[in-house]
PDB file of C-alpha atoms in Angstrom:
ATOM      1  CA  MET A   1      -0.098   0.124  -0.190  1.00 40.00           C
ATOM      2  CA  GLU A   2       2.923   2.255  -0.369  1.00 41.00           C
ATOM      3  CA  SER A   3       2.083   3.735  -3.425  1.00 41.00           C
ATOM      4  CA  ASN A   4      -1.429   4.710  -2.245  1.00 44.00           C
ATOM      5  CA  GLN A   5      -0.248   5.999   0.780  1.00 50.00           C
ATOM      6  CA  MET A   6       2.103   8.400  -1.535  1.00 53.00           C
ATOM      7  CA  ASN A   7      -0.826   9.609  -3.618  1.00 81.00           C
ATOM      8  CA  TRP A   8      -4.028   9.255  -1.477  1.00 88.00           C
ATOM      9  CA  LYS A   9      -4.836  12.786  -2.599  1.00 88.00           C
ATOM     10  CA  GLU A  10      -5.093  11.258  -6.264  1.00 87.00           C
ATOM     11  CA  LYS A  11      -6.274   7.559  -5.883  1.00 89.00           C
ATOM     12  CA  ASP A  12      -8.165   5.573  -3.146  1.00 92.00           C
ATOM     13  CA  GLN A  13      -9.265   1.780  -3.354  1.00 92.00           C
ATOM     14  CA  TRP A  14     -12.989   2.617  -3.071  1.00 95.00           C
ATOM     15  CA  GLY A  15     -15.880   2.996  -5.437  1.00 95.00           C
ATOM     16  CA  LEU A  16     -19.239   4.465  -5.709  1.00 96.00           C
ATOM     17  CA  LYS A  17     -20.661   1.461  -3.674  1.00 96.00           C
ATOM     18  CA  GLU A  18     -18.620   2.444  -0.636  1.00 97.00           C
ATOM     19  CA  PHE A  19     -19.709   6.226  -0.796  1.00 97.00           C
ATOM     20  CA  ILE A  20     -23.342   5.289  -1.453  1.00 97.00           C
ATOM     21  CA  PHE A  21     -23.704   2.865   1.544  1.00 97.00           C
ATOM     22  CA  LEU A  22     -21.831   5.272   4.061  1.00 97.00           C
ATOM     23  CA  MET A  23     -23.859   8.103   3.118  1.00 96.00           C
ATOM     24  CA  LEU A  24     -26.928   6.088   3.433  1.00 96.00           C
ATOM     25  CA  LEU A  25     -25.826   4.869   6.670  1.00 96.00           C
ATOM     26  CA  GLU A  26     -25.261   8.424   7.833  1.00 94.00           C
ATOM     27  CA  PHE A  27     -28.351  10.391   6.430  1.00 92.00           C
ATOM     28  CA  VAL A  28     -31.172   7.427   6.398  1.00 92.00           C
ATOM     29  CA  PHE A  29     -29.896   5.258   9.587  1.00 92.00           C
ATOM     30  CA  VAL A  30     -28.098   7.885  11.710  1.00 91.00           C
ATOM     31  CA  ILE A  31     -29.894  11.204  10.900  1.00 88.00           C
ATOM     32  CA  GLY A  32     -33.418   9.660  10.254  1.00 85.00           C
ATOM     33  CA  GLY A  33     -33.435   6.697  12.656  1.00 85.00           C
ATOM     34  CA  ILE A  34     -31.069   7.623  15.689  1.00 86.00           C
ATOM     35  CA  LYS A  35     -31.314  11.338  15.972  1.00 81.00           C
ATOM     36  CA  PHE A  36     -34.983  11.664  15.177  1.00 82.00           C
ATOM     37  CA  ILE A  37     -36.327   8.357  16.834  1.00 87.00           C
ATOM     38  CA  VAL A  38     -33.761   7.217  19.443  1.00 88.00           C
ATOM     39  CA  HIS A  39     -32.737  10.568  20.773  1.00 85.00           C
ATOM     40  CA  PRO A  40     -36.422  11.011  22.104  1.00 88.00           C
ATOM     41  CA  ILE A  41     -36.088   7.895  23.830  1.00 91.00           C
ATOM     42  CA  TYR A  42     -32.916   8.826  25.224  1.00 89.00           C
ATOM     43  CA  LEU A  43     -34.190  11.975  26.521  1.00 88.00           C
ATOM     44  CA  SER A  44     -36.907  10.257  28.222  1.00 90.00           C
ATOM     45  CA  TRP A  45     -34.713   7.928  30.006  1.00 90.00           C
ATOM     46  CA  PHE A  46     -32.042  10.830  31.028  1.00 84.00           C
ATOM     47  CA  GLU A  47     -34.560  13.730  31.612  1.00 82.00           C
ATOM     48  CA  ASN A  48     -31.705  15.485  30.480  1.00 78.00           C
ATOM     49  CA  ASP A  49     -30.579  17.128  27.117  1.00 81.00           C
ATOM     50  CA  LEU A  50     -27.117  17.119  28.017  1.00 81.00           C
ATOM     51  CA  TYR A  51     -26.632  13.684  29.107  1.00 83.00           C
ATOM     52  CA  ALA A  52     -28.993  12.280  26.304  1.00 86.00           C
ATOM     53  CA  GLY A  53     -26.985  14.172  23.657  1.00 84.00           C
ATOM     54  CA  THR A  54     -23.730  12.606  24.835  1.00 87.00           C
ATOM     55  CA  PHE A  55     -25.180   9.140  24.734  1.00 89.00           C
ATOM     56  CA  LEU A  56     -26.436   9.998  21.368  1.00 89.00           C
ATOM     57  CA  GLY A  57     -23.077  11.218  20.187  1.00 90.00           C
ATOM     58  CA  LEU A  58     -21.587   8.262  21.680  1.00 92.00           C
ATOM     59  CA  THR A  59     -24.061   5.778  19.677  1.00 93.00           C
ATOM     60  CA  MET A  60     -23.544   7.719  16.545  1.00 93.00           C
ATOM     61  CA  ALA A  61     -19.782   7.366  17.031  1.00 95.00           C
ATOM     62  CA  VAL A  62     -19.795   3.532  17.317  1.00 95.00           C
ATOM     63  CA  ILE A  63     -22.217   3.172  14.432  1.00 96.00           C
ATOM     64  CA  LEU A  64     -20.259   5.529  11.934  1.00 96.00           C
ATOM     65  CA  VAL A  65     -16.696   4.219  12.973  1.00 97.00           C
ATOM     66  CA  LEU A  66     -17.982   0.659  12.412  1.00 97.00           C
ATOM     67  CA  GLY A  67     -19.627   1.547   9.295  1.00 98.00           C
ATOM     68  CA  VAL A  68     -16.307   2.906   7.934  1.00 98.00           C
ATOM     69  CA  TYR A  69     -14.492  -0.291   9.086  1.00 98.00           C
ATOM     70  CA  PHE A  70     -17.185  -2.922   7.696  1.00 98.00           C
ATOM     71  CA  ILE A  71     -18.103  -0.842   4.320  1.00 98.00           C
ATOM     72  CA  ALA A  72     -14.563   0.732   3.398  1.00 97.00           C
ATOM     73  CA  ILE A  73     -11.813  -1.033   5.417  1.00 97.00           C
ATOM     74  CA  ARG A  74     -12.452  -4.508   5.840  1.00 97.00           C
ATOM     75  CA  PRO A  75     -13.767  -5.613   2.561  1.00 96.00           C
ATOM     76  CA  LYS A  76     -10.830  -3.932   0.733  1.00 94.00           C
ATOM     77  CA  LYS A  77      -8.364  -5.481   3.533  1.00 96.00           C
ATOM     78  CA  LEU A  78      -6.984  -2.077   4.142  1.00 95.00           C
ATOM     79  CA  SER A  79      -5.502  -0.457   7.532  1.00 95.00           C
ATOM     80  CA  TRP A  80      -7.046   2.517   9.405  1.00 96.00           C
ATOM     81  CA  SER A  81      -4.271   4.492   7.740  1.00 95.00           C
ATOM     82  CA  GLU A  82      -6.387   4.669   4.765  1.00 95.00           C
ATOM     83  CA  VAL A  83      -8.610   7.093   6.526  1.00 96.00           C
ATOM     84  CA  GLY A  84      -5.743   9.119   7.859  1.00 95.00           C
ATOM     85  CA  ILE A  85      -5.062   7.404  11.114  1.00 97.00           C
ATOM     86  CA  LYS A  86      -1.481   7.791  10.854  1.00 95.00           C
ATOM     87  CA  PRO A  87       1.379   9.815  12.859  1.00 96.00           C
ATOM     88  CA  PHE A  88       2.092  13.320  11.793  1.00 96.00           C
ATOM     89  CA  ALA A  89       5.372  15.075  11.550  1.00 95.00           C
ATOM     90  CA  LYS A  90       6.422  17.307  14.452  1.00 95.00           C
ATOM     91  CA  LYS A  91       6.441  20.218  12.228  1.00 96.00           C
ATOM     92  CA  ASP A  92       2.753  20.026  11.788  1.00 97.00           C
ATOM     93  CA  TRP A  93       2.261  21.277  15.428  1.00 97.00           C
ATOM     94  CA  LYS A  94       2.870  24.579  14.051  1.00 97.00           C
ATOM     95  CA  ILE A  95      -0.224  24.007  11.587  1.00 97.00           C
ATOM     96  CA  ILE A  96      -2.488  22.844  14.645  1.00 97.00           C
ATOM     97  CA  ILE A  97      -1.660  25.936  16.578  1.00 97.00           C
ATOM     98  CA  ILE A  98      -2.146  28.419  13.611  1.00 97.00           C
ATOM     99  CA  TYR A  99      -5.295  26.660  12.547  1.00 97.00           C
ATOM    100  CA  SER A 100      -6.960  26.493  15.886  1.00 97.00           C
ATOM    101  CA  VAL A 101      -6.418  30.234  16.281  1.00 96.00           C
ATOM    102  CA  ILE A 102      -7.743  30.879  13.037  1.00 97.00           C
ATOM    103  CA  LEU A 103     -10.872  28.696  13.783  1.00 97.00           C
ATOM    104  CA  MET A 104     -11.390  30.235  17.079  1.00 95.00           C
ATOM    105  CA  VAL A 105     -11.187  33.827  15.928  1.00 95.00           C
ATOM    106  CA  GLY A 106     -13.158  32.823  12.763  1.00 95.00           C
ATOM    107  CA  ALA A 107     -15.807  31.501  14.801  1.00 92.00           C
ATOM    108  CA  VAL A 108     -16.124  34.373  16.832  1.00 90.00           C
ATOM    109  CA  LEU A 109     -16.412  36.509  14.070  1.00 93.00           C
ATOM    110  CA  ILE A 110     -18.971  34.566  12.361  1.00 91.00           C
ATOM    111  CA  VAL A 111     -20.947  34.512  15.493  1.00 86.00           C
ATOM    112  CA  VAL A 112     -20.694  38.248  15.829  1.00 87.00           C
ATOM    113  CA  LEU A 113     -21.565  38.904  12.435  1.00 87.00           C
ATOM    114  CA  THR A 114     -24.681  36.379  12.209  1.00 83.00           C
ATOM    115  CA  SER A 115     -25.927  37.877  15.306  1.00 81.00           C
ATOM    116  CA  LEU A 116     -26.724  41.013  13.520  1.00 81.00           C
ATOM    117  CA  ILE A 117     -29.351  39.284  11.652  1.00 79.00           C
ATOM    118  CA  GLY A 118     -30.885  37.751  14.950  1.00 68.00           C
ATOM    119  CA  ASN A 119     -28.553  34.515  15.065  1.00 65.00           C
ATOM    120  CA  THR A 120     -27.690  33.180  18.778  1.00 61.00           C
ATOM    121  CA  TYR A 121     -25.210  30.798  19.908  1.00 59.00           C
ATOM    122  CA  GLU A 122     -27.407  29.014  22.281  1.00 59.00           C
ATOM    123  CA  ASN A 123     -28.916  25.521  21.510  1.00 55.00           C
ATOM    124  CA  SER A 124     -30.521  23.003  23.500  1.00 55.00           C
ATOM    125  CA  LYS A 125     -27.347  21.571  24.854  1.00 57.00           C
ATOM    126  CA  THR A 126     -25.842  24.696  25.879  1.00 57.00           C
ATOM    127  CA  GLU A 127     -29.045  25.840  27.573  1.00 60.00           C
ATOM    128  CA  ALA A 128     -29.064  22.437  29.457  1.00 57.00           C
ATOM    129  CA  MET A 129     -25.528  22.779  30.616  1.00 57.00           C
ATOM    130  CA  GLN A 130     -26.060  26.185  31.894  1.00 58.00           C
ATOM    131  CA  GLN A 131     -29.121  25.362  33.492  1.00 63.00           C
ATOM    132  CA  ASN A 132     -27.250  23.076  35.892  1.00 65.00           C
ATOM    133  CA  VAL A 133     -23.546  23.827  35.959  1.00 68.00           C
ATOM    134  CA  THR A 134     -21.713  21.333  38.161  1.00 77.00           C
ATOM    135  CA  PHE A 135     -18.359  19.558  37.601  1.00 78.00           C
ATOM    136  CA  PHE A 136     -20.090  16.573  36.209  1.00 80.00           C
ATOM    137  CA  SER A 137     -22.138  18.190  34.050  1.00 78.00           C
ATOM    138  CA  LEU A 138     -19.223  20.288  32.473  1.00 83.00           C
ATOM    139  CA  LEU A 139     -17.157  16.980  32.285  1.00 87.00           C
ATOM    140  CA  ILE A 140     -19.753  15.205  30.437  1.00 86.00           C
ATOM    141  CA  ALA A 141     -20.028  18.182  27.927  1.00 85.00           C
ATOM    142  CA  PHE A 142     -16.389  18.323  27.598  1.00 90.00           C
ATOM    143  CA  ILE A 143     -15.811  14.716  26.978  1.00 91.00           C
ATOM    144  CA  SER A 144     -18.700  14.743  24.343  1.00 89.00           C
ATOM    145  CA  ALA A 145     -17.529  17.728  22.477  1.00 91.00           C
ATOM    146  CA  ALA A 146     -13.849  17.364  22.743  1.00 94.00           C
ATOM    147  CA  VAL A 147     -13.347  13.666  22.871  1.00 94.00           C
ATOM    148  CA  ILE A 148     -16.288  11.760  21.154  1.00 93.00           C
ATOM    149  CA  SER A 149     -17.317  14.169  18.452  1.00 94.00           C
ATOM    150  CA  PRO A 150     -13.871  14.995  16.920  1.00 96.00           C
ATOM    151  CA  LEU A 151     -12.783  11.268  16.761  1.00 96.00           C
ATOM    152  CA  TYR A 152     -15.507   9.923  14.807  1.00 96.00           C
ATOM    153  CA  GLU A 153     -16.238  13.130  13.053  1.00 97.00           C
ATOM    154  CA  GLU A 154     -12.757  13.334  11.681  1.00 97.00           C
ATOM    155  CA  ILE A 155     -12.618   9.622  10.881  1.00 98.00           C
ATOM    156  CA  PHE A 156     -15.788   9.769   8.716  1.00 97.00           C
ATOM    157  CA  TYR A 157     -16.013  13.239   7.336  1.00 97.00           C
ATOM    158  CA  ARG A 158     -12.332  13.734   6.596  1.00 97.00           C
ATOM    159  CA  GLY A 159     -10.622  10.289   6.819  1.00 97.00           C
ATOM    160  CA  PHE A 160     -13.450   8.827   4.209  1.00 97.00           C
ATOM    161  CA  LEU A 161     -15.573  11.450   2.924  1.00 97.00           C
ATOM    162  CA  TYR A 162     -13.140  14.167   2.335  1.00 97.00           C
ATOM    163  CA  ARG A 163     -10.560  11.839   0.772  1.00 96.00           C
ATOM    164  CA  TRP A 164     -13.112  10.208  -1.298  1.00 97.00           C
ATOM    165  CA  LEU A 165     -14.226  13.578  -2.852  1.00 97.00           C
ATOM    166  CA  ARG A 166     -10.538  14.598  -3.232  1.00 96.00           C
ATOM    167  CA  THR A 167      -9.655  11.910  -5.628  1.00 95.00           C
ATOM    168  CA  ARG A 168     -12.538  12.786  -7.899  1.00 95.00           C
ATOM    169  CA  ILE A 169     -13.505  16.427  -7.773  1.00 96.00           C
ATOM    170  CA  GLY A 170     -10.241  17.868  -6.618  1.00 94.00           C
ATOM    171  CA  LEU A 171      -9.281  20.082  -3.552  1.00 95.00           C
ATOM    172  CA  ASN A 172     -11.652  23.112  -3.854  1.00 96.00           C
ATOM    173  CA  GLY A 173     -14.550  20.860  -4.702  1.00 97.00           C
ATOM    174  CA  ALA A 174     -13.697  18.323  -1.996  1.00 97.00           C
ATOM    175  CA  ILE A 175     -13.149  21.184   0.885  1.00 98.00           C
ATOM    176  CA  LEU A 176     -16.591  22.890  -0.076  1.00 97.00           C
ATOM    177  CA  LEU A 177     -18.796  19.722  -0.535  1.00 97.00           C
ATOM    178  CA  SER A 178     -17.263  17.866   2.494  1.00 97.00           C
ATOM    179  CA  SER A 179     -17.794  20.965   4.535  1.00 97.00           C
ATOM    180  CA  LEU A 180     -21.148  21.414   3.195  1.00 96.00           C
ATOM    181  CA  ILE A 181     -22.263  17.763   4.292  1.00 96.00           C
ATOM    182  CA  PHE A 182     -20.592  18.267   7.533  1.00 95.00           C
ATOM    183  CA  THR A 183     -22.834  21.352   8.332  1.00 94.00           C
ATOM    184  CA  VAL A 184     -26.015  19.549   6.945  1.00 91.00           C
ATOM    185  CA  ILE A 185     -25.661  16.725   9.384  1.00 88.00           C
ATOM    186  CA  HIS A 186     -25.580  19.178  12.493  1.00 82.00           C
ATOM    187  CA  ILE A 187     -29.288  19.872  11.573  1.00 77.00           C
ATOM    188  CA  PRO A 188     -31.312  20.825  13.910  1.00 68.00           C
ATOM    189  CA  THR A 189     -28.637  23.328  15.461  1.00 73.00           C
ATOM    190  CA  TYR A 190     -29.177  25.728  12.768  1.00 68.00           C
ATOM    191  CA  ASN A 191     -27.548  28.706  14.668  1.00 74.00           C
ATOM    192  CA  ALA A 192     -24.089  26.714  14.463  1.00 80.00           C
ATOM    193  CA  MET A 193     -24.447  26.071  10.818  1.00 87.00           C
ATOM    194  CA  PRO A 194     -22.111  28.919   9.415  1.00 91.00           C
ATOM    195  CA  VAL A 195     -19.469  28.055  12.119  1.00 92.00           C
ATOM    196  CA  ASN A 196     -19.792  24.379  11.405  1.00 94.00           C
ATOM    197  CA  PHE A 197     -19.151  25.054   7.594  1.00 96.00           C
ATOM    198  CA  PHE A 198     -16.096  26.949   8.516  1.00 97.00           C
ATOM    199  CA  SER A 199     -14.847  24.419  10.791  1.00 97.00           C
ATOM    200  CA  GLY A 200     -15.268  21.800   8.075  1.00 97.00           C
ATOM    201  CA  ILE A 201     -12.943  23.822   5.921  1.00 98.00           C
ATOM    202  CA  ILE A 202     -10.418  24.199   8.473  1.00 98.00           C
ATOM    203  CA  PHE A 203     -10.434  20.608   9.423  1.00 98.00           C
ATOM    204  CA  ALA A 204     -10.243  19.389   5.550  1.00 98.00           C
ATOM    205  CA  LEU A 205      -7.368  21.954   5.130  1.00 98.00           C
ATOM    206  CA  ALA A 206      -5.420  20.374   8.341  1.00 98.00           C
ATOM    207  CA  TYR A 207      -5.768  16.982   6.791  1.00 98.00           C
ATOM    208  CA  GLU A 208      -4.800  18.053   3.373  1.00 97.00           C
ATOM    209  CA  ARG A 209      -1.402  19.810   4.798  1.00 96.00           C
ATOM    210  CA  THR A 210      -0.433  17.093   7.140  1.00 97.00           C
ATOM    211  CA  ASP A 211      -1.632  13.651   5.304  1.00 95.00           C
ATOM    212  CA  SER A 212      -3.269  12.630   8.932  1.00 97.00           C
ATOM    213  CA  ILE A 213      -6.373  13.332  10.443  1.00 97.00           C
ATOM    214  CA  TRP A 214      -4.976  13.665  13.902  1.00 98.00           C
ATOM    215  CA  PRO A 215      -4.150  17.095  13.592  1.00 98.00           C
ATOM    216  CA  SER A 216      -7.834  17.818  12.647  1.00 98.00           C
ATOM    217  CA  VAL A 217      -8.823  15.823  15.553  1.00 98.00           C
ATOM    218  CA  ILE A 218      -6.968  18.065  17.809  1.00 98.00           C
ATOM    219  CA  ILE A 219      -8.039  21.198  16.427  1.00 98.00           C
ATOM    220  CA  HIS A 220     -11.605  19.981  16.375  1.00 97.00           C
ATOM    221  CA  GLY A 221     -11.331  18.841  20.227  1.00 96.00           C
ATOM    222  CA  LEU A 222      -9.234  21.740  21.312  1.00 96.00           C
ATOM    223  CA  THR A 223     -12.003  24.247  19.913  1.00 94.00           C
ATOM    224  CA  ASN A 224     -14.755  22.531  20.963  1.00 92.00           C
ATOM    225  CA  GLY A 225     -13.485  21.954  24.510  1.00 93.00           C
ATOM    226  CA  ILE A 226     -12.561  25.697  24.778  1.00 91.00           C
ATOM    227  CA  MET A 227     -16.161  26.565  23.776  1.00 87.00           C
ATOM    228  CA  VAL A 228     -17.656  24.204  26.104  1.00 86.00           C
ATOM    229  CA  LEU A 229     -15.447  25.648  29.051  1.00 85.00           C
ATOM    230  CA  LEU A 230     -16.571  29.262  27.901  1.00 82.00           C
ATOM    231  CA  THR A 231     -20.149  28.240  27.787  1.00 76.00           C
ATOM    232  CA  GLY A 232     -20.003  26.624  31.174  1.00 72.00           C
ATOM    233  CA  LEU A 233     -18.378  29.755  32.839  1.00 72.00           C
ATOM    234  CA  ALA A 234     -20.717  31.900  31.170  1.00 62.00           C
TER     235      ALA A 234
END
């Protein structure tokens, strides 16, 4: 697989079948089934949107990561490195720091600008956390946003989706389309969609520049974690 790892931006081992199956898994099974059918069940169990949302995220993480494995990796006898799970160079820490700062500053600017047309940063999760701010609730929110979400979302949306698009429609098209899909799947948190789109661009660029999804996982987790802490303190 050495040649493949050398030119992953131009070639992959998958076809249209893997793409369709994984998109169906995401948009039909996860969004259509888990988010809108299972989530209300979790909510009735926990009676708290933060805990229900965290358990929902964990469920989605397991399903999507297993989906990538059983649909894209195992049938082709590939390794996890094919979706970017591989070491990155020490020099790439510079990219991580710079992109993290760009994302944080950009997110603040987007929130400020969209607030001029009536947008807010609050959603059901932030409201649930702010209603009962304890060390445990803050820890749960932090784990959900800074650990669980970055891991499975980067494997799925950058490791597979961005790479699949990158080899077929090029750099700009792959960045924009993967970021758009990444934004759409965050519905119904409509107020966060502009920031999600910008985040998707940053994460894709990090993967593009470093050849590993770990930098985007770190950037994703760092910025999400800071936002959770700021929301809790607010």
